[in-house]
Short mmCIF file of C-alpha atoms in Angstrom, two decimals:
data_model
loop_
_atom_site.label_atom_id
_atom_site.label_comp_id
_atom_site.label_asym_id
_atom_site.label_seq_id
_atom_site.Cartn_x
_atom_site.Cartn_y
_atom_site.Cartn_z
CA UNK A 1 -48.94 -28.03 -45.99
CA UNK A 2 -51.24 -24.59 -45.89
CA UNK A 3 -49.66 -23.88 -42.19
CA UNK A 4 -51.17 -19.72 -42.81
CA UNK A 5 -53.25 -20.45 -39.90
CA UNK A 6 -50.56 -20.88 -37.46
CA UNK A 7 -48.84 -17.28 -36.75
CA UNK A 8 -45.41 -16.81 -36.40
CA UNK A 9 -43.13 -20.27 -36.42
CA UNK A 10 -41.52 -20.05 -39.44
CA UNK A 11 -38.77 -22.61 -38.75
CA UNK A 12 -41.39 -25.31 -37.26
CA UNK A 13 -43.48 -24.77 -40.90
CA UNK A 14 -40.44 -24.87 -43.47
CA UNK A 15 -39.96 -28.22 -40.74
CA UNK A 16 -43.24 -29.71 -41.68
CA UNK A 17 -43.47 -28.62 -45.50
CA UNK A 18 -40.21 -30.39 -46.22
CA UNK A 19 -40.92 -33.50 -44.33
CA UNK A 20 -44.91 -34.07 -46.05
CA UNK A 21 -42.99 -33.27 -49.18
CA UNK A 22 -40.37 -36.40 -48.70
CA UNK A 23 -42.87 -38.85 -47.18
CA UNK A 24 -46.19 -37.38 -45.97
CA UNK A 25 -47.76 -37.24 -42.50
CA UNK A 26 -45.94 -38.85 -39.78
CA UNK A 27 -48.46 -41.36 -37.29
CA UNK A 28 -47.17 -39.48 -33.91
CA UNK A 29 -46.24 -35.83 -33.35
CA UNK A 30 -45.73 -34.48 -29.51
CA UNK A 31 -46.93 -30.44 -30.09
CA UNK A 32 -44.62 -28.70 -27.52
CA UNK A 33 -44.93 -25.34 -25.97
CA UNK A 34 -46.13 -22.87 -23.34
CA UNK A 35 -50.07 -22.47 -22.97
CA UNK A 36 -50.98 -20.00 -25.91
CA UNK A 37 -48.29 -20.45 -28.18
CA UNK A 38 -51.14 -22.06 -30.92
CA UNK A 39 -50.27 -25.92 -29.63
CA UNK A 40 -54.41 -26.18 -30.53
CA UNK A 41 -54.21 -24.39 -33.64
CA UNK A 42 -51.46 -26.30 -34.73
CA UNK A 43 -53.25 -30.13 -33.71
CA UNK A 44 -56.82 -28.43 -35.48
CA UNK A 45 -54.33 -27.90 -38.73
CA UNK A 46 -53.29 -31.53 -38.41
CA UNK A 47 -55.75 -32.98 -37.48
CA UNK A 48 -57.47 -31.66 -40.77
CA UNK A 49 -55.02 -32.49 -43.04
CA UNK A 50 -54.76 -36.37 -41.63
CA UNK A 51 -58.76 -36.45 -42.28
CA UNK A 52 -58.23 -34.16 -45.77
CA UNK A 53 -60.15 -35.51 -48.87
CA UNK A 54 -58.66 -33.33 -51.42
CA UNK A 55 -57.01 -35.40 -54.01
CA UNK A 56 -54.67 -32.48 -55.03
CA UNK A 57 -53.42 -29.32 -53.58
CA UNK A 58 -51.93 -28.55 -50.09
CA UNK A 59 -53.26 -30.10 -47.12
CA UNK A 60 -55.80 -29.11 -45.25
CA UNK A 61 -57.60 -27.98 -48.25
CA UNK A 62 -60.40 -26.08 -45.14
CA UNK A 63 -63.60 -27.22 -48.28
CA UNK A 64 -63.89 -30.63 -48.02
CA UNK A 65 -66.60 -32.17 -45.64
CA UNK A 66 -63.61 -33.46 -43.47
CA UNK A 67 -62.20 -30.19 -42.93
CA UNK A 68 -65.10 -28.33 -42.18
CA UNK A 69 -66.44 -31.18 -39.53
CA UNK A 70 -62.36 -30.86 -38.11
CA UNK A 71 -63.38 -27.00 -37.89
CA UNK A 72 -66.23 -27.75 -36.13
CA UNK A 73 -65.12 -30.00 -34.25
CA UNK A 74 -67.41 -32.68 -34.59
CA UNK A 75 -65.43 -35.01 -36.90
CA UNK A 76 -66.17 -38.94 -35.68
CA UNK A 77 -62.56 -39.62 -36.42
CA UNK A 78 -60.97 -37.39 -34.35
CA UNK A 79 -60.60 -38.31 -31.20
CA UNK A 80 -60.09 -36.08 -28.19
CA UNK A 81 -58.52 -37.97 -24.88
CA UNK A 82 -58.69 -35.65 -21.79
CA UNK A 83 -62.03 -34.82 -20.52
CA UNK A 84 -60.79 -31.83 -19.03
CA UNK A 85 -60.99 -33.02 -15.77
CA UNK A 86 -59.01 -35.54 -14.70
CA UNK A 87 -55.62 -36.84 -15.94
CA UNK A 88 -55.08 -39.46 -18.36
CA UNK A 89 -55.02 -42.87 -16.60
CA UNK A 90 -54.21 -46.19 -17.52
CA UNK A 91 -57.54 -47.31 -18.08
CA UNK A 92 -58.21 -44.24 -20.64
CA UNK A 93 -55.33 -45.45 -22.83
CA UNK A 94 -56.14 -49.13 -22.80
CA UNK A 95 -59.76 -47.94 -24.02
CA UNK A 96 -57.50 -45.93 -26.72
CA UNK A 97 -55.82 -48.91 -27.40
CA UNK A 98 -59.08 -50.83 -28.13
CA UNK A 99 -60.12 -47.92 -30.12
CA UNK A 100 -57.34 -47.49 -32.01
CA UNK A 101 -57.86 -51.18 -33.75
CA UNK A 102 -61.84 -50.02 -35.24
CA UNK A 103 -61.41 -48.92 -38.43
CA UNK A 104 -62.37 -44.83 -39.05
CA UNK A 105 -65.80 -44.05 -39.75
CA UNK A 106 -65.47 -42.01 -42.96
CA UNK A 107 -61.90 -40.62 -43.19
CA UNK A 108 -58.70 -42.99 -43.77
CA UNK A 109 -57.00 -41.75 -40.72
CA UNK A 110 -58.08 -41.51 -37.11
CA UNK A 111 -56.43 -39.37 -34.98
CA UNK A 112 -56.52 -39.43 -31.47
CA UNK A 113 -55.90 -35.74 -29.71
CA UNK A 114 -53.68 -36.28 -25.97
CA UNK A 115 -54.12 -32.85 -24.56
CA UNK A 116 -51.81 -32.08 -21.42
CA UNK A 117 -49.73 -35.30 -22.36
CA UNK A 118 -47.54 -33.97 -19.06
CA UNK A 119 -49.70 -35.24 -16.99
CA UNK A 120 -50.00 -38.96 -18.38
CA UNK A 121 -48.02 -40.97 -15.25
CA UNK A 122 -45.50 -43.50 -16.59
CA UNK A 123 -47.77 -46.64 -16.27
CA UNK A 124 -50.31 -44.58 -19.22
CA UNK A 125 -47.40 -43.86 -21.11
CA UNK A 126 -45.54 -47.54 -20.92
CA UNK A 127 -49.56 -48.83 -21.86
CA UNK A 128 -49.19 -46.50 -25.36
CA UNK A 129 -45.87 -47.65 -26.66
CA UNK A 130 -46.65 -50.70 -28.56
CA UNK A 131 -49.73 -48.90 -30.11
CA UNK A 132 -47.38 -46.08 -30.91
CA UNK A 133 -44.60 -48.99 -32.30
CA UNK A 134 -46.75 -51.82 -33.95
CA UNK A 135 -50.46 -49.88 -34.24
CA UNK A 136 -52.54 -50.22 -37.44
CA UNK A 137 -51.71 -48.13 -40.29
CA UNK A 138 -54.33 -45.64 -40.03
CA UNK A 139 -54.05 -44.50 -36.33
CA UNK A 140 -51.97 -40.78 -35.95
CA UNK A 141 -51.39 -39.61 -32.43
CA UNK A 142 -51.23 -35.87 -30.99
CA UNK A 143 -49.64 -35.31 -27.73
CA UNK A 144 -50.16 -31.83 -26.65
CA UNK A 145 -47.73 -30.33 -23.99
CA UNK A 146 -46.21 -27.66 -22.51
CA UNK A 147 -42.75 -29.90 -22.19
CA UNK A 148 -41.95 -32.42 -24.15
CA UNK A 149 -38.97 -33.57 -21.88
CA UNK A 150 -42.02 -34.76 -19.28
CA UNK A 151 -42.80 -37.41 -21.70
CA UNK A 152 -40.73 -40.53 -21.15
CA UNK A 153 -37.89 -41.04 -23.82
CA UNK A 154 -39.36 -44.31 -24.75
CA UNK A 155 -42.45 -42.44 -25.87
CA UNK A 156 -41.07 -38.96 -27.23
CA UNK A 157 -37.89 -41.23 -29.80
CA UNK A 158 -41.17 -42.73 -31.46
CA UNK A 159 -42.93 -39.51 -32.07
CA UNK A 160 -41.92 -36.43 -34.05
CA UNK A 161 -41.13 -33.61 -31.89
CA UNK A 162 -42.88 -30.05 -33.00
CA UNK A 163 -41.49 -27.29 -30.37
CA UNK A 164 -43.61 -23.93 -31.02
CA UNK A 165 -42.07 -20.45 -29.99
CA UNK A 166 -43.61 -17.33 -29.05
CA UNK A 167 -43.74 -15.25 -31.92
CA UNK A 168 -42.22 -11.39 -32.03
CA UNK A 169 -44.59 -8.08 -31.28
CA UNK A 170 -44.72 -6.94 -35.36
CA UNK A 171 -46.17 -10.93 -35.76
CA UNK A 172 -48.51 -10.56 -32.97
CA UNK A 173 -49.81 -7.34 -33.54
CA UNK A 174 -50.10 -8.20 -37.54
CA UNK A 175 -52.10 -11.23 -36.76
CA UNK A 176 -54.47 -10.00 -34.28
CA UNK A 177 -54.81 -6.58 -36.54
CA UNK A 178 -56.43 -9.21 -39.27
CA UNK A 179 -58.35 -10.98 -37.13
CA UNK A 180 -60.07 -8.05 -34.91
CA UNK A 181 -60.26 -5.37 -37.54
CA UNK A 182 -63.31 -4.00 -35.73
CA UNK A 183 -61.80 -3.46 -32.49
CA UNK A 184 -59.78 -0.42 -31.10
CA UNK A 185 -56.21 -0.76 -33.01
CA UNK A 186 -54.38 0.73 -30.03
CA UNK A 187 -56.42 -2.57 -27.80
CA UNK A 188 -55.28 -4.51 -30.16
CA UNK A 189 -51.16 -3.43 -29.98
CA UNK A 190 -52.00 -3.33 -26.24
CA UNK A 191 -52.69 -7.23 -26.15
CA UNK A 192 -50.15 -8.06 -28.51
CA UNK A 193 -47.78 -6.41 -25.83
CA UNK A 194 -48.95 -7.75 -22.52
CA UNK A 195 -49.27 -11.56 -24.67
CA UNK A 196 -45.69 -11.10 -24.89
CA UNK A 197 -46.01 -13.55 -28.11
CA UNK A 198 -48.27 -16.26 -26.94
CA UNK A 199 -51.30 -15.50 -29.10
CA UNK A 200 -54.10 -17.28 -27.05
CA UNK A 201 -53.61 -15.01 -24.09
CA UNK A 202 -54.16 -12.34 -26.18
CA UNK A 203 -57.21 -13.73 -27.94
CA UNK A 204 -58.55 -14.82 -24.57
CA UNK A 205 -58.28 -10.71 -23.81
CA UNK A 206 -59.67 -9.38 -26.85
CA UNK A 207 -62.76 -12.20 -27.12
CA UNK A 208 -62.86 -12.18 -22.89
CA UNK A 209 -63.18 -15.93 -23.42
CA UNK A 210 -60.84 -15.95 -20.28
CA UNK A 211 -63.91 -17.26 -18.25
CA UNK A 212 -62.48 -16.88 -14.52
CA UNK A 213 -59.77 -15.26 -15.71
CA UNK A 214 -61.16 -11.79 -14.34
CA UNK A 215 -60.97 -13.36 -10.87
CA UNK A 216 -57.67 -14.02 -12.01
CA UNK A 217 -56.60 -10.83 -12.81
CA UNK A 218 -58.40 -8.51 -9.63
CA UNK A 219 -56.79 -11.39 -7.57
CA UNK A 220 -53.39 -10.30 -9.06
CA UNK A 221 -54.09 -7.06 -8.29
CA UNK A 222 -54.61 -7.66 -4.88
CA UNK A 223 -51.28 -9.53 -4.02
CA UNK A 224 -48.83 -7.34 -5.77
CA UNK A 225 -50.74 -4.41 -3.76
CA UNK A 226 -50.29 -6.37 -0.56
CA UNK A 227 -46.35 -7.05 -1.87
CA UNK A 228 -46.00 -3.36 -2.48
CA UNK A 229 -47.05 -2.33 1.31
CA UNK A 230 -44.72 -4.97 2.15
CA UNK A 231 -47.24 -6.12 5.06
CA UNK A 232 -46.31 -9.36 5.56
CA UNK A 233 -49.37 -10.33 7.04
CA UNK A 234 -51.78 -8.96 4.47
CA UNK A 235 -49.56 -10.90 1.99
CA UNK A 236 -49.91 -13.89 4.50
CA UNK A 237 -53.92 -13.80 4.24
CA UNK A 238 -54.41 -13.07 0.60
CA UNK A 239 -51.49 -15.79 -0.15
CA UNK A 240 -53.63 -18.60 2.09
CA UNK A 241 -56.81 -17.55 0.23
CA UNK A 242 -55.64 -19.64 -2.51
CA UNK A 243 -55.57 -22.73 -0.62
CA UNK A 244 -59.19 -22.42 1.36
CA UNK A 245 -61.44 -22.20 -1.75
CA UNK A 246 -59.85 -25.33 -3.86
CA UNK A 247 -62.54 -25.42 -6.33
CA UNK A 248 -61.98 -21.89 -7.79
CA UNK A 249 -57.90 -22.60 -7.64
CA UNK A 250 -57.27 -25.24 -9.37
CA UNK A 251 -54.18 -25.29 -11.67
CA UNK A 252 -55.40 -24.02 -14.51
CA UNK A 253 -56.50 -21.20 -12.88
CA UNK A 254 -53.38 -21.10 -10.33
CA UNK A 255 -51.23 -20.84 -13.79
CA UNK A 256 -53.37 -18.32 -15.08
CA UNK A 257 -52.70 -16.31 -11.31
CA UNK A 258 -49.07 -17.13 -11.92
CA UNK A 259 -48.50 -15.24 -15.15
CA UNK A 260 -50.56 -12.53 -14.56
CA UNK A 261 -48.05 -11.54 -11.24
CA UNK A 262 -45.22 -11.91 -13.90
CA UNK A 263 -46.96 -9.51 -16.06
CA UNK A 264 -47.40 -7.05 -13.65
CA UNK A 265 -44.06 -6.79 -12.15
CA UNK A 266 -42.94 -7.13 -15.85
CA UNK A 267 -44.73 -3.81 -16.05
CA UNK A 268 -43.13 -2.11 -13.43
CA UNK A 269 -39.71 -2.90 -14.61
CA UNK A 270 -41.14 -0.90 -17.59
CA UNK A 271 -42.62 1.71 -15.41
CA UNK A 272 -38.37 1.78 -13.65
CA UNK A 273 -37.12 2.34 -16.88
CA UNK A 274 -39.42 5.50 -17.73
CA UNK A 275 -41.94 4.19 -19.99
CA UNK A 276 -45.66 4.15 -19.66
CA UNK A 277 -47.91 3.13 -22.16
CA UNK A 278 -50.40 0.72 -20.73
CA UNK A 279 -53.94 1.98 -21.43
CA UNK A 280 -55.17 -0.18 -18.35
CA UNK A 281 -55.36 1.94 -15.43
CA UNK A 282 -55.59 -0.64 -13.38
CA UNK A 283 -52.96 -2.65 -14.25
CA UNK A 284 -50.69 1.33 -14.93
CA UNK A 285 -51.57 2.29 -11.15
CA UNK A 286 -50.57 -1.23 -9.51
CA UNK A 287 -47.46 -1.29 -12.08
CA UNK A 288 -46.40 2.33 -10.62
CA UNK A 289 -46.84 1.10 -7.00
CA UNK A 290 -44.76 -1.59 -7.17
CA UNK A 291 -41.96 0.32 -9.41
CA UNK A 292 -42.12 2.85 -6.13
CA UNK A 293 -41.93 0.21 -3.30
CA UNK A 294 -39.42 -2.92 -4.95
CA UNK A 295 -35.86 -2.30 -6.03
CA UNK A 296 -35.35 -3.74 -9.34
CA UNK A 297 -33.45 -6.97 -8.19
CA UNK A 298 -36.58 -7.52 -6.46
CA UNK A 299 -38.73 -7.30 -9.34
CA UNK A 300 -36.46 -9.40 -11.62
CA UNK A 301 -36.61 -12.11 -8.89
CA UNK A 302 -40.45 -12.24 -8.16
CA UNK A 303 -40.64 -12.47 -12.30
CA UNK A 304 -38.22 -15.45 -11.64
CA UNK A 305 -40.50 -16.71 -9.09
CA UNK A 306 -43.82 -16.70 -10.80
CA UNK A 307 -41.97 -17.73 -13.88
CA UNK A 308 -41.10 -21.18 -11.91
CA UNK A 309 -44.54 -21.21 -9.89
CA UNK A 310 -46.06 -21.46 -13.19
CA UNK A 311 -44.18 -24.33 -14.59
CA UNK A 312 -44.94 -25.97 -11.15
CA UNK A 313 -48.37 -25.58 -12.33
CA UNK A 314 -47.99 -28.06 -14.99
CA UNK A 315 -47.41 -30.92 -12.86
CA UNK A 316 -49.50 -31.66 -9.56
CA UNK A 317 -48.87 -28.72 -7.22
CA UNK A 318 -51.64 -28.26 -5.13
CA UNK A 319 -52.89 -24.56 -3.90
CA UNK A 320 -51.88 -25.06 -0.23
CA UNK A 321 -48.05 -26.23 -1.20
CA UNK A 322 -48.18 -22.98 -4.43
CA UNK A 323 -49.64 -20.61 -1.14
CA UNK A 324 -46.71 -21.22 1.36
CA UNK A 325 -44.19 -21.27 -1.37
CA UNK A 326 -45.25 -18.02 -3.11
CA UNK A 327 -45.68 -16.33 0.89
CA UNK A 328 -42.24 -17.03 1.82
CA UNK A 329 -40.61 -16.60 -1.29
CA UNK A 330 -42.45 -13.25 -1.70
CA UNK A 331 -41.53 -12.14 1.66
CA UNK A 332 -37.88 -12.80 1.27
CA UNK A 333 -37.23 -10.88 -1.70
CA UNK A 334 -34.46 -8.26 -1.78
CA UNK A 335 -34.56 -5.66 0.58
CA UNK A 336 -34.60 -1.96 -1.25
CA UNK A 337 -37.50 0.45 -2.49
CA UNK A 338 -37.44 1.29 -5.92
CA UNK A 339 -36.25 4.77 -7.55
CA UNK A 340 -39.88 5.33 -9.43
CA UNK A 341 -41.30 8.20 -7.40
CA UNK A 342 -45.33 7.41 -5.89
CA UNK A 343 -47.72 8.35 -8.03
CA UNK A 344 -50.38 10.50 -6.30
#
């Protein structure tokens, strides 16, 4: 397969060339791994190749009318699930499953793209396994997730399991170097960094495709400023804020909240340990503060905390139950002001 597409994941590739060699596509593949780690890159790649009419060469061949409409993303044979909105139900799968049985429209597969598979309940997933077992011969499945293990058994022992990995700073930064050879090379290592190996965030940065994510990020801002006063009642207010306006917080965006407070008190551990190389002065003032004001026991545990708020995320937290657990977690943390002198 012509995986060039996909950075970084060598040991998921040599995975897939060895297994198209032996016996060619598979019918079901579960795409596991955090948000940004190219899960959508890889299901566009496959997705192309299942709908490939190139009669020699690796697969996808990107030329042929099939890969280009894949590309586009208006191929009639591939099929995308989740409308963004809600979760996939039982009544979206047994549509699927009368679906599946019409023949493709031009290509000889059909594939059928489950984005956030996490989130289908058992009763969706028990509706898919016969399909998955016993379906006709030219039906291929996706199921994109950030954990596989949140797919029953029954489901994930009839699917091929593709875990992607973040992939290391000289990959990143060689990657997004290619693709954004117009912009500022020292942006461009700066993304790379604060990506910490999962590509999209760092894509959403440099293309500020992030949509709310600027909300996102000021909103950071303000809570690790109201952790660094250690007011607990300014923390109290901003941490309830997330829970009054419902529509803005919702858990895509709560996620996004989640790893951008990792990020930051990532930065002052940095900032602790004497280096300083952010060109954001934002992000390098707020990073200072909080290197000044939290021991670093503190700061490895609220990383630990937003790490785990995060994954909560995934499932269906709501922003009332994320609010009071991120408040009282936050306000417990270690007691002890860091060594990092104020910054004036």
């Amino acid at each position: 397969m012509d995986l060039h597409a996909l950075a970084g994941n060598a040991p998921l590739k040599r995975q897939l060339e060895l297994e198209t060699q032996r016996r060619g596509l598979g019918h079901a593949y579960i795409l596991a791994g955090p948000p940004g780690s190219g899960k959508h890159t890889l299901a566009r790649l496959l997705s192309a190749a299942l709908v490939c009419s190139a009669q020699t060469g690796p697969l996808p061949c990107g030329h042929c009318s099939g890969c280009r409409k894949v590309q586009g993303g208006i191929h009639p044979d591939v099929v995308r699930v989740w409308d963004g909105e809600r979760d996939i139900n039982v009544a979206q799968i047994r549509a699927l499953r009368a679906d599946a049985y019409i023949r493709p429209n031009e290509a000889a597969r059909k594939v059928y793209l489950l984005e956030e598979a996490q989130n289908l309940n058992p009763s969706a997933q028990n509706a898919l396994l016969k399909l998955l077992e016993e379906g006709p011969p030219y039906a291929a499945f996706l199921f994109l997730t950030e954990n596989a293990a949140a797919l029953l058994p029954t489901v994930r022992s009839r699917c091929e399991v593709l875990t992607l990995s973040p992939i290391t700073l000289a990959e990143a930064e060689e990657y997004l170097l290619a693709r954004y050879p117009d912009q500022d090379p020292q942006q461009v290592r700066q993304a790379a960094r604060r990506c910490e190996g999962l590509l999209g965030y760092a894509v959403a940065e440099l293309e500020h495709t992030g949509g709310g994510d600027s909300l996102q990020r000021e909103t950071a801002l303000s809570l690790m400023d109201a952790l660094a006063q250690g007011d607990e009642l300014v923390l109290f207010e901003r941490c309830a804020a997330l829970e009054t306006d419902k529509k803005t917080w919702d858990r895509d965006a709560l996620a996004t909240l989640m790893d951008e407070c990792a990020l930051l008190c990532r930065d002052a551990l940095v900032c602790a340990c004497g280096v300083d190389d952010d060109l954001d002065s934002q992000r390098q003032a707020e990073a200072h503060r909080l290197a000044a004001s939290l021991s670093r026991p503190a700061l490895m545990e609220a990383v630990a905390l937003f790490q785990r708020l995060r994954g909560a995320c995934g499932f269906y937290i709501g922003g009332g139950h994320l609010a009071g657990w991120l408040c009282a977690a936050l306000s417990s943390l270690p007691a002890g002001r860091g060594t990092l002198q104020p910054t004036q």
